[in-house]
Tab-separated table of C-alpha atoms in Angstrom:
chain	number	residue	atom	x	y	z
X	1	MET	CA	-17.362	16.122	-3.599
X	2	GLY	CA	-15.267	16.546	-0.488
X	3	PRO	CA	-13.565	19.313	1.455
X	4	THR	CA	-10.865	21.542	0.057
X	5	GLY	CA	-7.500	21.281	1.704
X	6	LEU	CA	-8.415	19.714	5.042
X	7	HIS	CA	-6.356	17.420	7.226
X	8	LEU	CA	-8.075	14.204	8.285
X	9	PRO	CA	-9.371	15.341	11.728
X	10	ASP	CA	-10.743	18.577	10.250
X	11	ALA	CA	-12.412	16.615	7.432
X	12	ILE	CA	-14.198	14.423	10.001
X	13	ARG	CA	-15.305	17.540	11.886
X	14	LEU	CA	-16.686	19.070	8.676
X	15	HIS	CA	-18.535	15.934	7.541
X	16	ALA	CA	-20.059	15.527	11.010
X	17	ARG	CA	-21.588	19.008	10.697
X	18	GLU	CA	-22.642	18.904	7.062
X	19	ARG	CA	-23.531	15.252	6.392
X	20	GLY	CA	-23.543	13.560	9.748
X	21	THR	CA	-26.014	10.817	8.782
X	22	SER	CA	-23.839	9.596	5.886
X	23	ALA	CA	-21.899	6.354	6.370
X	24	ALA	CA	-18.222	6.771	7.175
X	25	LEU	CA	-17.002	3.291	8.208
X	26	VAL	CA	-18.688	-0.015	7.414
X	27	CYS	CA	-17.607	-3.492	8.487
X	28	ALA	CA	-19.827	-6.589	8.342
X	29	ASP	CA	-23.211	-5.490	9.766
X	30	ARG	CA	-21.903	-2.389	11.525
X	31	THR	CA	-22.077	1.147	10.115
X	32	ILE	CA	-20.616	4.222	11.787
X	33	HIS	CA	-21.914	7.525	10.423
X	34	TYR	CA	-19.858	10.716	10.275
X	35	ALA	CA	-21.582	12.386	13.242
X	36	ASP	CA	-21.022	9.265	15.340
X	37	LEU	CA	-17.440	8.961	14.105
X	38	HIS	CA	-16.722	12.500	15.278
X	39	THR	CA	-18.239	11.884	18.711
X	40	ARG	CA	-16.630	8.480	19.154
X	41	THR	CA	-13.173	9.716	18.135
X	42	ASN	CA	-13.529	12.631	20.578
X	43	ARG	CA	-14.209	10.133	23.375
X	44	LEU	CA	-11.346	7.917	22.257
X	45	ALA	CA	-9.002	10.913	22.054
X	46	ARG	CA	-9.907	11.832	25.650
X	47	ALA	CA	-9.380	8.235	26.751
X	48	LEU	CA	-5.966	8.159	25.077
X	49	LEU	CA	-4.942	11.437	26.705
X	50	ALA	CA	-6.012	10.095	30.102
X	51	ALA	CA	-3.659	7.151	29.517
X	52	ALA	CA	-0.692	8.963	27.931
X	53	PRO	CA	0.302	12.573	27.159
X	54	ALA	CA	0.327	14.229	23.750
X	55	GLY	CA	3.214	13.013	21.619
X	56	SER	CA	2.961	9.450	22.950
X	57	ARG	CA	3.019	6.447	20.612
X	58	ILE	CA	-0.307	4.592	20.384
X	59	GLY	CA	-0.194	1.116	18.857
X	60	PHE	CA	-2.966	-0.953	17.382
X	61	LEU	CA	-2.883	-4.626	16.505
X	62	ALA	CA	-5.972	-5.370	14.461
X	63	ARG	CA	-7.182	-6.334	11.035
X	64	THR	CA	-8.876	-3.962	8.588
X	65	ARG	CA	-11.909	-2.915	10.647
X	66	THR	CA	-13.754	0.241	11.731
X	67	GLU	CA	-11.630	0.699	14.848
X	68	ALA	CA	-8.564	1.346	12.687
X	69	GLY	CA	-10.181	4.486	11.273
X	70	GLU	CA	-11.270	5.580	14.729
X	71	ILE	CA	-7.831	5.081	16.310
X	72	VAL	CA	-5.921	7.007	13.621
X	73	THR	CA	-8.387	9.908	13.780
X	74	ALA	CA	-8.631	9.976	17.579
X	75	ALA	CA	-4.867	9.880	18.120
X	76	ALA	CA	-4.492	12.776	15.666
X	77	LYS	CA	-7.134	14.761	17.562
X	78	ALA	CA	-5.188	14.066	20.748
X	79	GLY	CA	-1.836	15.129	19.294
X	80	GLN	CA	-0.526	11.584	19.575
X	81	VAL	CA	1.208	9.278	17.086
X	82	THR	CA	-0.436	6.123	15.745
X	83	VAL	CA	1.811	3.078	15.290
X	84	PRO	CA	-0.026	0.357	13.309
X	85	LEU	CA	1.495	-3.050	14.020
X	86	ASN	CA	1.882	-5.851	11.505
X	87	TRP	CA	-0.246	-8.670	12.921
X	88	ARG	CA	1.585	-11.206	10.753
X	89	LEU	CA	4.761	-10.775	12.803
X	90	THR	CA	5.741	-13.161	15.574
X	91	ALA	CA	5.337	-12.096	19.196
X	92	ALA	CA	9.104	-11.570	19.421
X	93	GLU	CA	9.116	-9.362	16.308
X	94	LEU	CA	6.142	-7.368	17.577
X	95	THR	CA	7.891	-6.871	20.897
X	96	ALA	CA	10.987	-5.505	19.166
X	97	VAL	CA	8.890	-2.995	17.203
X	98	ALA	CA	6.853	-1.972	20.276
X	99	GLN	CA	10.029	-1.403	22.278
X	100	ASP	CA	11.597	0.603	19.461
X	101	ALA	CA	8.455	2.772	19.253
X	102	GLU	CA	8.197	3.086	23.052
X	103	LEU	CA	4.472	2.351	22.935
X	104	ARG	CA	2.348	3.708	25.784
X	105	VAL	CA	-1.018	2.222	24.761
X	106	LEU	CA	-1.802	-0.854	22.650
X	107	LEU	CA	-5.303	-1.514	21.308
X	108	VAL	CA	-5.671	-5.144	20.256
X	109	GLU	CA	-8.379	-7.456	18.990
X	110	PRO	CA	-8.863	-10.883	20.660
X	111	GLU	CA	-7.104	-12.842	17.905
X	112	PHE	CA	-3.792	-11.207	18.792
X	113	ARG	CA	-4.186	-10.917	22.557
X	114	ALA	CA	-1.509	-13.530	23.359
X	115	ALA	CA	1.067	-11.596	21.341
X	116	ALA	CA	-0.016	-8.386	23.078
X	117	ASP	CA	0.569	-9.977	26.483
X	118	THR	CA	4.110	-10.887	25.388
X	119	VAL	CA	4.665	-7.275	24.358
X	120	ARG	CA	3.299	-5.996	27.688
X	121	ALA	CA	5.650	-8.277	29.630
X	122	ALA	CA	8.594	-6.594	27.893
X	123	LEU	CA	7.202	-3.042	28.229
X	124	PRO	CA	6.285	-2.297	31.855
X	125	GLY	CA	3.593	0.351	32.072
X	126	LEU	CA	2.099	-0.418	28.644
X	127	ARG	CA	-1.678	0.000	28.736
X	128	ILE	CA	-3.604	-2.650	26.782
X	129	VAL	CA	-7.168	-2.074	25.598
X	130	ALA	CA	-9.212	-4.952	24.149
X	131	ILE	CA	-11.042	-4.318	20.893
X	132	GLY	CA	-14.021	-6.458	21.849
X	133	PRO	CA	-14.961	-8.043	25.187
X	134	SER	CA	-12.506	-8.392	28.070
X	135	VAL	CA	-12.625	-10.403	31.292
X	136	ASP	CA	-9.271	-9.071	32.503
X	137	PRO	CA	-9.783	-6.290	35.087
X	138	ASP	CA	-6.499	-4.696	33.959
X	139	VAL	CA	-7.578	-4.608	30.307
X	140	PRO	CA	-10.649	-2.462	29.595
X	141	ALA	CA	-12.963	-3.274	26.708
X	142	TYR	CA	-12.809	-0.718	23.891
X	143	GLU	CA	-16.485	0.292	23.956
X	144	THR	CA	-16.575	0.565	27.754
X	145	TRP	CA	-13.384	2.608	27.715
X	146	LEU	CA	-14.881	5.089	25.232
X	147	ALA	CA	-18.147	5.417	27.181
X	148	THR	CA	-16.374	6.514	30.358
X	149	HIS	CA	-14.788	9.592	28.772
X	150	PRO	CA	-16.290	12.912	27.648
X	151	ASP	CA	-16.939	13.716	23.993
X	152	ASP	CA	-15.400	17.196	23.861
X	153	ASP	CA	-12.930	17.573	21.007
X	154	PRO	CA	-9.278	18.078	22.038
X	155	GLY	CA	-8.932	20.069	18.826
X	156	ARG	CA	-5.554	18.869	17.542
X	157	GLY	CA	-4.663	17.678	14.047
X	158	GLY	CA	-5.682	20.757	12.077
X	159	ALA	CA	-3.764	23.200	9.887
X	160	ASP	CA	-1.853	24.614	12.869
X	161	ASP	CA	-0.433	21.135	13.514
X	162	ALA	CA	0.569	20.411	9.896
X	163	ASP	CA	4.200	19.715	10.779
X	164	GLU	CA	3.392	17.392	13.680
X	165	VAL	CA	4.166	13.692	13.273
X	166	PHE	CA	0.973	11.654	13.613
X	167	LEU	CA	1.897	8.329	11.976
X	168	GLN	CA	4.846	6.001	12.523
X	169	ILE	CA	4.775	3.147	10.018
X	170	TYR	CA	7.368	0.404	10.282
X	171	THR	CA	9.030	-0.801	7.113
X	172	SER	CA	9.245	-4.512	6.410
X	173	GLY	CA	12.990	-4.768	6.907
X	174	THR	CA	14.753	-7.995	5.965
X	175	THR	CA	17.296	-7.844	8.794
X	176	GLY	CA	17.137	-6.443	12.305
X	177	VAL	CA	14.312	-4.318	13.666
X	178	PRO	CA	12.292	-2.524	10.956
X	179	LYS	CA	12.635	1.269	10.847
X	180	GLY	CA	9.782	3.551	11.919
X	181	VAL	CA	8.935	5.977	9.103
X	182	LEU	CA	7.629	9.273	10.486
X	183	LEU	CA	4.798	11.027	8.637
X	184	THR	CA	3.371	14.439	9.468
X	185	HIS	CA	-0.106	15.778	8.755
X	186	ALA	CA	1.409	17.764	5.876
X	187	ASN	CA	2.998	14.604	4.443
X	188	PHE	CA	-0.357	12.789	4.505
X	189	PHE	CA	-2.502	15.734	3.403
X	190	ALA	CA	-5.065	15.190	0.618
X	191	ASP	CA	-5.645	18.440	-1.251
X	192	ALA	CA	-8.523	19.344	-3.552
X	193	SER	CA	-6.749	18.299	-6.752
X	194	GLU	CA	-5.996	14.831	-5.380
X	195	LEU	CA	-9.579	14.332	-4.240
X	196	ALA	CA	-10.932	15.432	-7.634
X	197	GLU	CA	-8.893	12.750	-9.428
X	198	TYR	CA	-10.897	9.978	-7.766
X	199	LEU	CA	-14.312	10.989	-9.140
X	200	TRP	CA	-15.999	10.889	-5.714
X	201	ASP	CA	-19.664	11.775	-5.262
X	202	ALA	CA	-22.193	11.675	-2.390
X	203	GLU	CA	-22.898	7.965	-2.935
X	204	SER	CA	-19.315	6.723	-3.149
X	205	VAL	CA	-18.395	3.468	-1.390
X	206	ALA	CA	-14.681	2.650	-1.147
X	207	LEU	CA	-13.577	-0.949	-0.601
X	208	ASN	CA	-10.554	-1.241	1.700
X	209	ALA	CA	-9.125	-4.758	1.762
X	210	LEU	CA	-5.534	-3.692	2.463
X	211	PRO	CA	-3.787	-4.172	5.814
X	212	MET	CA	-3.806	-1.106	8.048
X	213	PHE	CA	-0.109	-1.455	8.829
X	214	HIS	CA	0.659	-0.604	5.195
X	215	ILE	CA	0.852	2.871	3.646
X	216	GLY	CA	-1.573	1.737	0.919
X	217	GLY	CA	-4.323	0.757	3.357
X	218	LEU	CA	-3.915	3.838	5.535
X	219	GLY	CA	-3.586	6.135	2.538
X	220	TRP	CA	-6.729	4.757	0.921
X	221	LEU	CA	-8.628	5.133	4.209
X	222	ARG	CA	-7.360	8.694	4.549
X	223	VAL	CA	-8.424	9.826	1.072
X	224	ALA	CA	-11.878	8.173	1.306
X	225	LEU	CA	-12.661	9.688	4.721
X	226	THR	CA	-11.325	13.087	3.687
X	227	ALA	CA	-13.642	12.974	0.657
X	228	GLY	CA	-16.627	11.963	2.801
X	229	ALA	CA	-17.052	8.543	1.178
X	230	ALA	CA	-18.098	5.362	2.973
X	231	SER	CA	-15.145	3.044	3.648
X	232	LEU	CA	-16.093	-0.625	3.479
X	233	MET	CA	-13.514	-2.409	5.630
X	234	LEU	CA	-12.775	-6.041	4.752
X	235	PRO	CA	-10.927	-7.742	7.651
X	236	ASP	CA	-10.688	-11.252	6.191
X	237	PHE	CA	-9.737	-11.013	2.543
X	238	THR	CA	-10.378	-13.796	0.087
X	239	PRO	CA	-10.971	-13.253	-3.642
X	240	GLU	CA	-14.505	-14.603	-3.201
X	241	SER	CA	-15.314	-12.324	-0.257
X	242	ALA	CA	-13.943	-9.270	-2.053
X	243	ALA	CA	-15.942	-9.957	-5.221
X	244	ALA	CA	-19.087	-10.571	-3.166
X	245	ALA	CA	-18.552	-7.366	-1.162
X	246	ILE	CA	-18.162	-5.292	-4.327
X	247	GLU	CA	-21.480	-6.640	-5.611
X	248	ARG	CA	-23.411	-6.589	-2.338
X	249	ALA	CA	-22.383	-3.129	-1.134
X	250	GLY	CA	-22.396	-1.469	-4.542
X	251	VAL	CA	-18.714	-0.538	-4.270
X	252	THR	CA	-17.780	2.387	-6.504
X	253	HIS	CA	-14.079	2.703	-5.692
X	254	ALA	CA	-11.362	0.216	-4.737
X	255	PHE	CA	-7.620	0.157	-4.178
X	256	LEU	CA	-6.215	-3.244	-5.151
X	257	VAL	CA	-2.651	-4.505	-5.285
X	258	PRO	CA	-1.723	-6.464	-8.454
X	259	SER	CA	-1.774	-9.828	-6.660
X	260	VAL	CA	-5.398	-9.189	-5.634
X	261	LEU	CA	-6.325	-8.084	-9.147
X	262	HIS	CA	-4.807	-11.304	-10.390
X	263	MET	CA	-6.729	-13.461	-7.894
X	264	LEU	CA	-10.009	-11.725	-8.710
X	265	THR	CA	-9.633	-12.066	-12.466
X	266	GLU	CA	-8.869	-15.773	-12.022
X	267	LEU	CA	-12.162	-16.491	-10.218
X	268	PRO	CA	-14.127	-18.956	-12.402
X	269	ASP	CA	-17.353	-16.921	-12.229
X	270	ILE	CA	-15.823	-13.451	-12.391
X	271	ASP	CA	-17.331	-12.626	-15.798
X	272	ARG	CA	-20.827	-13.252	-14.405
X	273	ARG	CA	-20.471	-10.814	-11.497
X	274	ASP	CA	-22.304	-7.483	-11.407
X	275	PHE	CA	-19.705	-4.734	-11.136
X	276	SER	CA	-21.881	-2.080	-12.752
X	277	ARG	CA	-21.455	0.430	-9.897
X	278	LEU	CA	-17.671	0.323	-9.995
X	279	ARG	CA	-16.328	3.644	-11.181
X	280	LEU	CA	-12.613	3.508	-10.424
X	281	ILE	CA	-10.027	0.913	-9.421
X	282	THR	CA	-6.726	2.276	-8.178
X	283	TYR	CA	-3.816	-0.133	-8.163
X	284	GLY	CA	-0.237	-0.007	-6.942
X	285	SER	CA	2.227	-1.284	-4.317
X	286	ALA	CA	3.892	-3.693	-6.773
X	287	PRO	CA	4.571	-3.868	-10.532
X	288	VAL	CA	1.690	-4.943	-12.746
X	289	THR	CA	1.979	-6.519	-16.182
X	290	PRO	CA	0.103	-5.135	-19.214
X	291	ALA	CA	-1.491	-8.572	-19.665
X	292	LEU	CA	-3.078	-8.386	-16.203
X	293	LEU	CA	-4.208	-4.811	-16.813
X	294	ARG	CA	-5.916	-5.752	-20.087
X	295	ARG	CA	-7.725	-8.627	-18.380
X	296	SER	CA	-8.748	-6.378	-15.480
X	297	LEU	CA	-10.057	-3.655	-17.800
X	298	HIS	CA	-12.195	-6.275	-19.531
X	299	VAL	CA	-13.509	-7.870	-16.318
X	300	PHE	CA	-14.378	-4.755	-14.346
X	301	GLY	CA	-15.316	-2.350	-17.132
X	302	CYS	CA	-14.438	0.775	-15.115
X	303	HIS	CA	-11.742	3.427	-14.979
X	304	PHE	CA	-8.301	2.427	-13.737
X	305	MET	CA	-5.633	4.603	-12.119
X	306	GLY	CA	-2.097	3.363	-11.457
X	307	LYS	CA	0.016	4.525	-8.529
X	308	TYR	CA	3.684	4.268	-7.642
X	309	GLY	CA	4.939	5.273	-4.232
X	310	LEU	CA	6.626	4.248	-1.011
X	311	THR	CA	6.149	4.765	2.714
X	312	GLU	CA	9.077	7.191	2.964
X	313	GLY	CA	7.481	9.249	0.177
X	314	GLY	CA	4.193	9.582	2.044
X	315	GLY	CA	2.417	7.278	-0.393
X	316	THR	CA	1.909	8.198	-4.028
X	317	VAL	CA	4.779	9.629	-6.083
X	318	THR	CA	3.426	9.156	-9.635
X	319	GLN	CA	0.125	8.155	-11.160
X	320	LEU	CA	-1.183	6.867	-14.464
X	321	PRO	CA	-4.656	8.421	-14.969
X	322	PRO	CA	-7.651	6.644	-16.528
X	323	GLU	CA	-7.184	8.309	-19.917
X	324	ASP	CA	-3.775	6.655	-20.260
X	325	HIS	CA	-5.219	3.147	-19.887
X	326	ALA	CA	-5.695	2.335	-23.568
X	327	PRO	CA	-5.082	-1.390	-24.156
X	328	ASP	CA	-4.987	-0.901	-27.929
X	329	GLY	CA	-3.667	1.768	-30.258
X	330	PRO	CA	-0.607	4.010	-30.304
X	331	ARG	CA	-0.643	4.732	-26.542
X	332	GLN	CA	-0.865	1.155	-25.287
X	333	HIS	CA	2.826	1.255	-24.323
X	334	LEU	CA	1.847	3.539	-21.415
X	335	LEU	CA	0.405	0.501	-19.634
X	336	THR	CA	3.985	-0.468	-18.833
X	337	SER	CA	4.589	2.872	-17.091
X	338	VAL	CA	3.528	4.135	-13.659
X	339	GLY	CA	2.527	7.512	-15.033
X	340	LYS	CA	3.829	11.005	-14.387
X	341	PRO	CA	4.841	12.654	-11.109
X	342	ARG	CA	1.858	13.934	-9.175
X	343	ARG	CA	1.518	17.675	-8.672
X	344	GLY	CA	4.201	19.044	-6.359
X	345	VAL	CA	6.532	16.049	-6.807
X	346	ASP	CA	9.873	16.186	-8.611
X	347	VAL	CA	11.313	12.909	-9.890
X	348	VAL	CA	14.982	12.683	-10.820
X	349	ILE	CA	16.742	9.630	-12.250
X	350	ALA	CA	20.243	9.469	-10.784
X	351	ASP	CA	23.259	7.601	-12.103
X	352	LEU	CA	24.007	4.617	-9.874
X	353	THR	CA	27.664	5.570	-9.532
X	354	SER	CA	27.915	9.369	-9.615
X	355	GLY	CA	24.431	10.261	-8.392
X	356	ARG	CA	24.111	12.854	-11.176
X	357	PRO	CA	20.872	13.145	-13.224
X	358	VAL	CA	20.797	11.047	-16.395
X	359	PRO	CA	19.084	11.825	-19.748
X	360	ALA	CA	15.578	10.668	-20.666
X	361	GLY	CA	15.465	6.969	-21.504
X	362	THR	CA	18.451	6.133	-19.288
X	363	ALA	CA	17.865	3.923	-16.250
X	364	GLY	CA	19.088	4.802	-12.772
X	365	GLU	CA	17.842	5.258	-9.233
X	366	ILE	CA	14.513	7.056	-8.749
X	367	ARG	CA	14.923	10.002	-6.375
X	368	ILE	CA	12.172	12.388	-5.313
X	369	ARG	CA	11.591	15.831	-3.852
X	370	SER	CA	8.139	16.379	-2.376
X	371	ARG	CA	6.244	17.820	0.587
X	372	HIS	CA	5.072	14.245	1.154
X	373	ASN	CA	8.589	13.008	1.951
X	374	THR	CA	9.164	11.767	5.484
X	375	PRO	CA	11.182	13.945	7.875
X	376	GLY	CA	13.068	10.761	8.696
X	377	TYR	CA	13.151	7.544	10.673
X	378	TRP	CA	12.259	7.408	14.350
X	379	ARG	CA	15.465	7.822	16.356
X	380	ARG	CA	17.654	6.690	13.441
X	381	PRO	CA	19.732	9.773	12.527
X	382	ALA	CA	22.315	7.803	10.550
X	383	GLU	CA	19.686	6.014	8.437
X	384	THR	CA	17.800	9.307	7.966
X	385	ALA	CA	20.966	10.980	6.683
X	386	GLU	CA	21.509	8.074	4.257
X	387	LEU	CA	17.945	8.425	2.977
X	388	TYR	CA	18.601	11.841	1.405
X	389	ASP	CA	21.332	12.844	-1.032
X	390	SER	CA	23.274	16.113	-0.979
X	391	ASP	CA	20.567	17.827	-3.051
X	392	GLY	CA	17.827	16.879	-0.597
X	393	LEU	CA	16.385	14.192	-2.872
X	394	LEU	CA	14.972	11.066	-1.229
X	395	ARG	CA	16.710	7.910	-2.415
X	396	THR	CA	13.980	5.354	-3.166
X	397	GLY	CA	16.210	2.355	-3.902
X	398	ASP	CA	14.006	1.712	-6.933
X	399	GLY	CA	15.340	1.607	-10.472
X	400	GLY	CA	13.586	3.292	-13.364
X	401	TYR	CA	13.748	5.761	-16.224
X	402	LEU	CA	11.743	8.725	-17.523
X	403	ASP	CA	10.754	8.875	-21.181
X	404	ALA	CA	10.779	12.036	-23.278
X	405	ASP	CA	7.179	12.800	-22.246
X	406	GLY	CA	7.891	12.520	-18.515
X	407	TYR	CA	6.353	9.077	-17.908
X	408	LEU	CA	8.154	6.943	-15.337
X	409	TYR	CA	8.945	3.285	-16.022
X	410	LEU	CA	10.054	0.989	-13.205
X	411	THR	CA	12.917	-1.398	-13.783
X	412	ASP	CA	12.726	-3.067	-10.328
X	413	ARG	CA	14.490	-2.550	-7.044
X	414	ILE	CA	18.129	-1.697	-7.723
X	415	LYS	CA	19.172	-4.693	-5.653
X	416	ASP	CA	17.041	-6.924	-7.937
X	417	MET	CA	18.715	-5.771	-11.144
X	418	ILE	CA	20.444	-8.687	-12.908
X	419	VAL	CA	23.879	-8.320	-14.480
X	420	SER	CA	24.232	-11.077	-17.064
X	421	GLY	CA	27.219	-11.185	-19.385
X	422	GLY	CA	27.984	-7.548	-18.528
X	423	GLU	CA	24.486	-6.383	-19.524
X	424	ASN	CA	21.867	-4.975	-17.143
X	425	VAL	CA	18.620	-6.944	-17.166
X	426	TYR	CA	15.547	-5.553	-15.422
X	427	PRO	CA	13.254	-8.376	-14.229
X	428	ALA	CA	10.055	-6.383	-14.850
X	429	GLU	CA	10.713	-6.424	-18.620
X	430	VAL	CA	11.146	-10.195	-18.688
X	431	GLU	CA	8.119	-10.755	-16.451
X	432	SER	CA	5.929	-8.634	-18.738
X	433	ALA	CA	7.044	-10.630	-21.785
X	434	LEU	CA	6.329	-13.978	-20.104
X	435	ALA	CA	2.925	-12.795	-18.852
X	436	GLU	CA	1.772	-12.354	-22.459
X	437	HIS	CA	1.866	-16.145	-22.963
X	438	PRO	CA	-1.704	-17.538	-22.751
X	439	ALA	CA	-0.648	-20.366	-20.411
X	440	VAL	CA	1.173	-18.101	-17.928
X	441	SER	CA	-0.707	-16.888	-14.886
X	442	GLU	CA	2.214	-15.185	-13.130
X	443	ALA	CA	5.972	-14.926	-13.483
X	444	ALA	CA	8.805	-13.683	-11.292
X	445	VAL	CA	12.358	-13.269	-12.552
X	446	VAL	CA	15.594	-13.234	-10.522
X	447	GLY	CA	19.297	-13.565	-11.193
X	448	LEU	CA	21.029	-16.688	-9.936
X	449	PRO	CA	24.823	-17.206	-9.813
X	450	ASP	CA	26.278	-18.544	-13.050
X	451	ALA	CA	29.905	-19.465	-13.759
X	452	VAL	CA	29.750	-18.151	-17.332
X	453	TRP	CA	27.343	-15.211	-17.249
X	454	GLY	CA	27.847	-13.988	-13.683
X	455	GLU	CA	24.077	-14.162	-13.169
X	456	ALA	CA	21.615	-16.262	-15.120
X	457	VAL	CA	18.161	-14.813	-15.828
X	458	THR	CA	15.862	-17.301	-14.100
X	459	ALA	CA	12.063	-17.268	-14.358
X	460	PHE	CA	9.648	-18.800	-11.857
X	461	VAL	CA	6.338	-19.372	-13.629
X	462	VAL	CA	2.834	-20.174	-12.362
X	463	LEU	CA	0.596	-21.667	-15.055
X	464	ARG	CA	-3.105	-21.013	-15.515
X	465	PRO	CA	-5.385	-23.824	-14.287
X	466	GLY	CA	-6.292	-26.105	-17.161
X	467	ALA	CA	-3.828	-24.526	-19.592
X	468	ASP	CA	-1.719	-26.698	-21.880
X	469	ARG	CA	1.686	-26.896	-20.204
X	470	PRO	CA	4.412	-25.344	-22.368
X	471	THR	CA	7.943	-26.620	-22.206
X	472	GLU	CA	10.756	-24.520	-20.806
X	473	GLN	CA	12.133	-23.984	-24.285
X	474	GLU	CA	8.736	-22.922	-25.646
X	475	LEU	CA	8.537	-20.155	-23.048
X	476	VAL	CA	12.078	-19.005	-23.775
X	477	ASP	CA	11.305	-18.953	-27.501
X	478	PHE	CA	8.111	-16.988	-26.796
X	479	THR	CA	10.154	-14.122	-25.333
X	480	ARG	CA	12.602	-13.850	-28.263
X	481	PRO	CA	10.613	-11.392	-30.432
X	482	ARG	CA	9.563	-9.396	-27.350
X	483	ILE	CA	12.838	-8.670	-25.554
X	484	ALA	CA	16.530	-8.551	-26.441
X	485	SER	CA	18.268	-11.907	-26.623
X	486	TYR	CA	20.480	-11.273	-23.573
X	487	LYS	CA	17.346	-10.678	-21.462
X	488	LYS	CA	15.624	-13.973	-22.254
X	489	PRO	CA	15.418	-16.546	-19.428
X	490	ARG	CA	18.193	-19.098	-19.312
X	491	ARG	CA	16.191	-21.216	-16.877
X	492	VAL	CA	12.460	-21.615	-16.277
X	493	GLU	CA	11.125	-23.193	-13.102
X	494	PHE	CA	7.430	-24.098	-12.917
X	495	VAL	CA	5.955	-23.491	-9.440
X	496	ASP	CA	2.496	-23.719	-7.873
X	497	SER	CA	2.628	-20.208	-6.395
X	498	LEU	CA	4.946	-17.278	-5.765
X	499	PRO	CA	6.010	-16.319	-2.231
X	500	ARG	CA	4.686	-12.900	-1.204
X	501	ASN	CA	4.884	-10.513	1.716
X	502	PRO	CA	1.712	-9.176	3.403
X	503	ASN	CA	1.515	-6.320	0.888
X	504	GLY	CA	1.411	-8.645	-2.115
X	505	LYS	CA	4.997	-8.101	-3.282
X	506	VAL	CA	6.854	-11.164	-4.510
X	507	LEU	CA	9.651	-12.177	-2.143
X	508	LYS	CA	12.472	-12.518	-4.628
X	509	ARG	CA	15.009	-13.232	-1.918
X	510	ALA	CA	12.957	-16.357	-1.094
X	511	LEU	CA	13.079	-17.427	-4.740
X	512	ARG	CA	16.843	-16.973	-4.791
X	513	ALA	CA	17.197	-18.991	-1.596
X	514	ASP	CA	15.074	-21.804	-2.998
């Protein structure tokens, strides 16, 4: 199912002609069909062009809802650049990002209107549009705004515009203003081989519970709409609401980050749920332990596909296909990998000191060459130059190694690598060993300063509800036959939960600070 080699706006145009009555975007009780999506995004594109010229930055501040799909598509049709804003940021942080992006229009839902007003005060001339009702004469309501503009298609966003930037996604920087990653239509393009991997058909329903300011949420929306599937948008995620939505809507496809997989599998009634229509769960964005994968395979009973990628790489770099998800037998070790490079992507492991490629089985920095790689950061020439090495390979900042068969194994962010007693310890290995213990729900491992060892391997452990509480020494002893002695935890701290960012990644800097 799905078009061959079409950019997102052209895919919407095709589906509107060929299957216009099929659902495209669904949220709560509202369904927008492909013919309506095409017409509505034409109107929105015309409204955006009336407010700002082609090339302008268009922001949106909203949860995962139908308007997100409309705004991205409409801005692309208008030759403009969508800037999704992280609604978890403070008003001051949002203002800094909006100023950096030089936003011309900001579409915002009522929940975040106060923050939007703060942004407008700092950006004279910014046009605000309310997603929902509006009583402010200077702020039009989204639906009214659309209705006052014609529905003729501006025609941008096709093959002729492949090298145009149409997305500017801000990274979650730890200091200063986050950097705006530029992505072109060619970077974000879903070709026929990628679409075929997802096993789409005419009845496919894709659950999207990821934030739209994240490459995972936007990428999943892009591939589902390009394929002509229905995207079920979940604005208020809870494990219970996600499980209920999968059952109620007959979801066939889902993209879930490991923290969400974990929360779902921990629901007390999860084994009694009807997931019979589920065909494929794609997971990524953060490392996943084999223990969680085995539990997830049992609970959901469908195909699984692992992904590794990053915003600067345009999304997916490698993938572990369903046939490599064998929890038992001689290939079960592949569950600890993130698969092989996707077609058209070269992965090189570079020595941390010299930058030269290292042999198979040797850890180093993951570097990539791909048509999906960003052309750079918005107005950050120095940082863009730092992003690429002298061979044109994108530096990911992630550590990993390739095995003899070309499978990639992550060893954590390079900055998270622990040096203990002169030996390199990769937290992911220790976390996987701890996660095998029946009482352990989750574990995160960091290095803390130690007078003897330089850094002490320290584990923060969340226990399963109702499990018999092991002692610290019992957990350390549990890891002995599983990992080398120098990798075993020297300290274990039991915690109620692990701190995470909006994308589900554990905030290890917060653990170190605590």
